Tab-separated table of C-alpha atoms in Angstrom:
chain	number	residue	atom	x	y	z
A	10	HIS	CA	-75.921	-33.343	40.064
A	11	LEU	CA	-76.276	-37.111	40.463
A	12	HIS	CA	-79.800	-38.473	40.469
A	13	LEU	CA	-80.290	-42.011	41.774
A	14	VAL	CA	-83.335	-44.267	41.560
A	15	HIS	CA	-84.259	-46.707	44.319
A	16	GLY	CA	-83.401	-50.385	44.068
A	17	ALA	CA	-85.808	-53.286	44.562
A	18	GLY	CA	-87.439	-53.297	47.977
A	19	VAL	CA	-85.478	-50.306	49.261
A	20	GLY	CA	-85.368	-46.512	49.234
A	21	ARG	CA	-82.446	-44.118	49.512
A	22	LEU	CA	-80.658	-45.717	52.473
A	23	PRO	CA	-78.413	-48.160	50.522
A	24	TYR	CA	-76.805	-45.197	48.723
A	25	ARG	CA	-75.516	-43.501	51.884
A	26	SER	CA	-71.867	-44.619	51.521
A	27	LEU	CA	-71.797	-43.678	47.842
A	28	VAL	CA	-73.227	-40.236	48.598
A	29	ALA	CA	-70.743	-39.717	51.439
A	30	ALA	CA	-67.860	-40.502	49.064
A	31	LEU	CA	-68.853	-37.891	46.476
A	32	PRO	CA	-67.233	-34.438	46.452
A	33	PRO	CA	-69.080	-32.151	48.899
A	34	HIS	CA	-70.228	-29.759	46.173
A	35	TRP	CA	-72.163	-32.474	44.370
A	36	ARG	CA	-75.927	-32.343	44.568
A	37	VAL	CA	-77.605	-35.735	44.987
A	38	SER	CA	-81.302	-36.497	44.605
A	39	VAL	CA	-83.144	-39.811	44.809
A	40	SER	CA	-86.412	-41.082	43.344
A	41	GLU	CA	-88.341	-43.169	45.870
A	42	ASP	CA	-91.469	-45.253	45.394
A	43	ASP	CA	-94.530	-43.768	47.104
A	44	GLY	CA	-96.704	-46.748	46.161
A	45	SER	CA	-98.896	-44.797	43.751
A	46	CYS	CA	-97.794	-46.808	40.704
A	47	GLY	CA	-98.382	-50.271	42.132
A	48	ALA	CA	-96.327	-53.010	40.469
A	49	ASP	CA	-95.972	-51.072	37.199
A	50	LEU	CA	-92.354	-50.239	36.383
A	51	ALA	CA	-93.269	-48.158	33.338
A	52	ALA	CA	-95.613	-46.024	35.448
A	53	MET	CA	-92.852	-45.513	38.023
A	54	ALA	CA	-90.497	-44.349	35.269
A	55	ASP	CA	-93.184	-41.989	33.932
A	56	ARG	CA	-93.577	-40.407	37.369
A	57	TYR	CA	-89.854	-40.084	38.041
A	58	ALA	CA	-89.247	-38.540	34.601
A	59	ARG	CA	-92.026	-35.994	35.150
A	60	THR	CA	-90.545	-35.058	38.521
A	61	LEU	CA	-87.102	-34.496	36.998
A	62	GLN	CA	-88.527	-32.364	34.196
A	63	ALA	CA	-90.430	-30.238	36.709
A	64	GLY	CA	-87.230	-29.484	38.649
A	65	THR	CA	-84.599	-26.809	38.156
A	66	GLY	CA	-82.581	-28.848	35.674
A	67	LEU	CA	-81.871	-32.377	34.594
A	68	PRO	CA	-79.101	-34.252	36.429
A	69	ASP	CA	-75.586	-34.551	35.035
A	70	VAL	CA	-75.588	-38.289	35.761
A	71	LEU	CA	-78.587	-40.598	36.172
A	72	GLY	CA	-78.180	-43.972	37.795
A	73	GLY	CA	-79.317	-46.694	40.091
A	74	TRP	CA	-78.478	-49.985	41.724
A	75	SER	CA	-80.310	-53.218	40.915
A	76	MET	CA	-83.867	-52.330	39.852
A	77	GLY	CA	-82.773	-48.689	40.129
A	78	GLY	CA	-80.535	-49.055	37.086
A	79	LEU	CA	-83.386	-50.569	35.102
A	80	LEU	CA	-85.596	-47.656	36.155
A	81	ALA	CA	-82.887	-45.084	35.409
A	82	HIS	CA	-82.686	-46.406	31.853
A	83	ALA	CA	-86.482	-46.204	31.506
A	84	VAL	CA	-86.412	-42.620	32.810
A	85	ALA	CA	-83.719	-41.717	30.255
A	86	VAL	CA	-85.937	-43.102	27.478
A	87	ARG	CA	-88.774	-40.858	28.630
A	88	LEU	CA	-86.533	-37.805	28.820
A	89	ARG	CA	-85.469	-38.425	25.219
A	90	GLN	CA	-89.102	-38.855	24.167
A	91	ALA	CA	-89.855	-35.476	25.770
A	92	GLY	CA	-87.163	-33.811	23.663
A	93	HIS	CA	-84.347	-33.695	26.219
A	94	ARG	CA	-80.824	-34.966	25.863
A	95	PRO	CA	-80.665	-37.733	28.474
A	96	PRO	CA	-77.695	-37.735	30.849
A	97	PRO	CA	-75.074	-40.485	31.057
A	98	LEU	CA	-76.239	-43.601	32.884
A	99	LEU	CA	-74.566	-45.274	35.864
A	100	LEU	CA	-75.928	-48.835	35.996
A	101	LEU	CA	-74.963	-50.619	39.206
A	102	ASP	CA	-75.379	-54.406	38.945
A	103	ALA	CA	-78.640	-53.714	37.132
A	104	PRO	CA	-80.425	-56.350	35.031
A	105	PRO	CA	-80.975	-55.330	31.396
A	106	PRO	CA	-84.579	-54.685	30.330
A	107	ASP	CA	-84.972	-58.013	28.545
A	108	HIS	CA	-84.080	-59.978	31.675
A	109	GLY	CA	-86.491	-58.520	34.217
A	110	HIS	CA	-88.499	-61.738	33.962
A	111	ASP	CA	-85.643	-63.455	35.807
A	112	TYR	CA	-86.982	-61.797	38.956
A	113	ALA	CA	-90.529	-63.150	38.700
A	114	VAL	CA	-90.259	-65.697	41.506
A	115	THR	CA	-89.613	-64.453	45.025
A	116	ASP	CA	-90.426	-65.862	48.433
A	117	PHE	CA	-89.861	-64.837	52.014
A	118	GLY	CA	-86.635	-66.835	52.184
A	119	SER	CA	-85.073	-64.919	49.296
A	120	PHE	CA	-86.250	-61.654	50.853
A	121	ALA	CA	-84.737	-62.521	54.235
A	122	GLU	CA	-81.459	-63.481	52.624
A	123	ALA	CA	-81.402	-60.187	50.703
A	124	VAL	CA	-82.047	-58.179	53.877
A	125	LEU	CA	-79.285	-59.954	55.792
A	126	ARG	CA	-76.833	-59.618	52.922
A	127	GLY	CA	-77.651	-55.934	52.688
A	128	ALA	CA	-76.988	-55.572	56.409
A	129	GLY	CA	-73.668	-57.394	56.153
A	130	ALA	CA	-75.069	-60.208	58.292
A	131	HIS	CA	-75.504	-62.972	55.727
A	132	ALA	CA	-73.621	-65.472	57.896
A	133	LEU	CA	-76.479	-65.317	60.407
A	134	CYS	CA	-79.089	-66.574	57.928
A	135	PRO	CA	-80.341	-69.997	59.115
A	136	ASP	CA	-81.572	-72.625	56.684
A	137	VAL	CA	-85.112	-72.274	58.015
A	138	LEU	CA	-85.246	-68.723	56.644
A	139	ARG	CA	-84.096	-69.920	53.223
A	140	THR	CA	-87.082	-72.246	52.927
A	141	ALA	CA	-90.838	-71.784	53.142
A	142	THR	CA	-90.899	-69.972	56.473
A	143	PRO	CA	-94.359	-68.592	57.392
A	144	GLU	CA	-94.219	-64.829	56.891
A	145	ARG	CA	-95.141	-63.784	60.430
A	146	ALA	CA	-92.686	-66.171	62.075
A	147	GLY	CA	-90.068	-65.285	59.484
A	148	THR	CA	-90.474	-61.561	60.125
A	149	GLU	CA	-90.018	-62.068	63.857
A	150	MET	CA	-86.963	-64.268	63.300
A	151	LEU	CA	-85.470	-61.773	60.847
A	152	THR	CA	-86.017	-58.950	63.336
A	153	ALA	CA	-84.148	-60.895	66.017
A	154	LEU	CA	-81.252	-61.680	63.670
A	155	LEU	CA	-80.863	-58.051	62.622
A	156	ARG	CA	-80.926	-56.889	66.226
A	157	ALA	CA	-78.293	-59.493	67.106
A	158	ALA	CA	-76.129	-58.008	64.360
A	159	GLY	CA	-76.492	-54.549	65.904
A	160	HIS	CA	-79.155	-53.131	63.603
A	161	ASP	CA	-82.355	-51.367	64.593
A	162	ALA	CA	-85.229	-53.512	63.323
A	163	ARG	CA	-88.981	-53.791	63.889
A	164	PRO	CA	-91.359	-56.499	62.657
A	165	ASP	CA	-93.835	-53.974	61.235
A	166	SER	CA	-91.117	-52.222	59.217
A	167	LEU	CA	-89.837	-55.525	57.880
A	168	ALA	CA	-93.364	-56.623	56.958
A	169	ALA	CA	-93.801	-53.398	54.957
A	170	ARG	CA	-90.429	-53.923	53.307
A	171	TRP	CA	-91.415	-57.480	52.393
A	172	GLU	CA	-94.496	-56.167	50.603
A	173	LEU	CA	-92.345	-53.588	48.789
A	174	HIS	CA	-89.871	-56.309	47.818
A	175	ARG	CA	-92.639	-58.472	46.319
A	176	ARG	CA	-94.178	-55.532	44.461
A	177	HIS	CA	-90.871	-54.441	42.973
A	178	HIS	CA	-90.019	-57.955	41.805
A	179	ALA	CA	-93.440	-58.170	40.168
A	180	ALA	CA	-92.778	-54.805	38.491
A	181	MET	CA	-89.467	-56.009	37.031
A	182	ALA	CA	-90.981	-59.284	35.856
A	183	GLY	CA	-93.868	-57.497	34.149
A	184	TYR	CA	-91.820	-54.815	32.362
A	185	ARG	CA	-92.278	-55.158	28.603
A	186	ASP	CA	-92.123	-51.741	26.889
A	187	ALA	CA	-88.406	-50.964	27.005
A	188	GLU	CA	-86.607	-49.331	24.112
A	189	PRO	CA	-83.009	-48.232	23.476
A	190	VAL	CA	-81.762	-44.765	24.376
A	191	ASP	CA	-78.739	-42.924	23.004
A	192	SER	CA	-77.147	-42.222	26.387
A	193	PRO	CA	-73.566	-43.172	27.133
A	194	ALA	CA	-73.595	-45.686	29.952
A	195	LEU	CA	-71.281	-47.320	32.450
A	196	ALA	CA	-72.358	-50.737	33.712
A	197	VAL	CA	-70.656	-51.646	36.985
A	198	ALA	CA	-71.059	-55.323	37.828
A	199	ALA	CA	-70.617	-57.398	40.961
A	200	ASP	CA	-72.986	-60.385	40.824
A	201	LEU	CA	-74.349	-59.636	37.335
A	202	PRO	CA	-72.896	-62.136	34.814
A	203	ASP	CA	-70.792	-60.768	31.965
A	204	VAL	CA	-73.308	-61.966	29.390
A	205	LEU	CA	-75.976	-59.730	30.952
A	206	VAL	CA	-73.573	-56.810	31.289
A	207	ARG	CA	-72.969	-57.035	27.539
A	208	ARG	CA	-76.725	-57.066	26.906
A	209	TRP	CA	-76.817	-53.424	28.020
A	210	ASP	CA	-75.052	-52.546	24.760
A	211	THR	CA	-78.361	-53.221	22.989
A	212	TRP	CA	-80.196	-50.743	25.203
A	213	CYS	CA	-77.609	-47.945	25.512
A	214	THR	CA	-76.679	-46.949	21.966
A	215	GLY	CA	-74.625	-43.927	23.033
A	216	GLY	CA	-71.762	-46.222	23.993
A	217	LEU	CA	-71.361	-48.706	26.820
A	218	SER	CA	-68.347	-49.201	29.051
A	219	ALA	CA	-68.150	-51.760	31.827
A	220	GLU	CA	-66.267	-52.388	35.039
A	221	ARG	CA	-66.409	-55.274	37.493
A	222	LEU	CA	-65.868	-54.887	41.237
A	223	ASP	CA	-64.450	-57.673	43.382
A	224	THR	CA	-67.417	-57.864	45.727
A	225	ASP	CA	-71.066	-58.919	45.697
A	226	HIS	CA	-74.317	-57.153	44.847
A	227	TYR	CA	-74.613	-55.589	48.303
A	228	GLY	CA	-70.939	-55.030	49.038
A	229	MET	CA	-70.564	-52.734	46.035
A	230	LEU	CA	-72.499	-50.038	47.917
A	231	ARG	CA	-70.222	-50.243	50.960
A	232	ASP	CA	-66.678	-48.922	51.360
A	233	PRO	CA	-64.169	-49.281	49.842
A	234	HIS	CA	-66.239	-50.058	46.748
A	235	ALA	CA	-68.578	-47.099	47.294
A	236	ARG	CA	-65.571	-44.800	46.948
A	237	ARG	CA	-64.757	-46.426	43.624
A	238	LEU	CA	-68.349	-45.899	42.488
A	239	ALA	CA	-68.091	-42.221	43.426
A	240	ALA	CA	-64.978	-41.870	41.266
A	241	LEU	CA	-66.705	-43.650	38.382
A	242	ALA	CA	-69.723	-41.352	38.686
A	243	ALA	CA	-67.429	-38.323	38.483
A	244	GLY	CA	-65.823	-39.817	35.391
A	245	LEU	CA	-69.181	-39.762	33.601
A	246	LEU	CA	-69.371	-35.974	33.744
A	247	PRO	CA	-68.922	-34.285	30.357
A	248	ALA	CA	-65.398	-32.966	29.801
């Protein structure tokens, strides 16, 4: 059983290639943000940990991409506090808890660039979207660019995603009550600098291993790298 936690500004969709690459007998579940916790990362982790404890059993591997890795670590801390043995952690290009403040500043241009990179259409991003584009005009332009790249896109959906993106970045920037957990962990990096990968050793005292993929933050969730992530997830299972 692999349990994944949503990344910043997204839900379960970015994990589809990873899930497809897992053995068919694997169970996969995903924590998604319903908005009830606002921009409070600790409250999100509280809710996700309660949901896991109320289920039929804790996952064999707990992980997440980007903000999802930060949240997965926070969930593991709460499972340990509740008396459980937390599962191994799969941290996918995730910032360590003491660097969430790096994500404090976000604007529509950075959001648009993230959406286009996630869609594999980064080359379409014009300079006007990387600057202070008015949100309404930017949403309409982003919709047109995604449609030109062959993706289904609607301005209202992108506007909602923009709000989610801002809220999640505020949640990461405001996260202050992290503590170490004795889970073994694998940190898989793409864009995350080595110095921040090594910082995870402070927060995962059960042993940290690391691997770097030759791709970027978004490409790591697409094939062929998603297949490598699936193999790494399987390698975290207890012998």
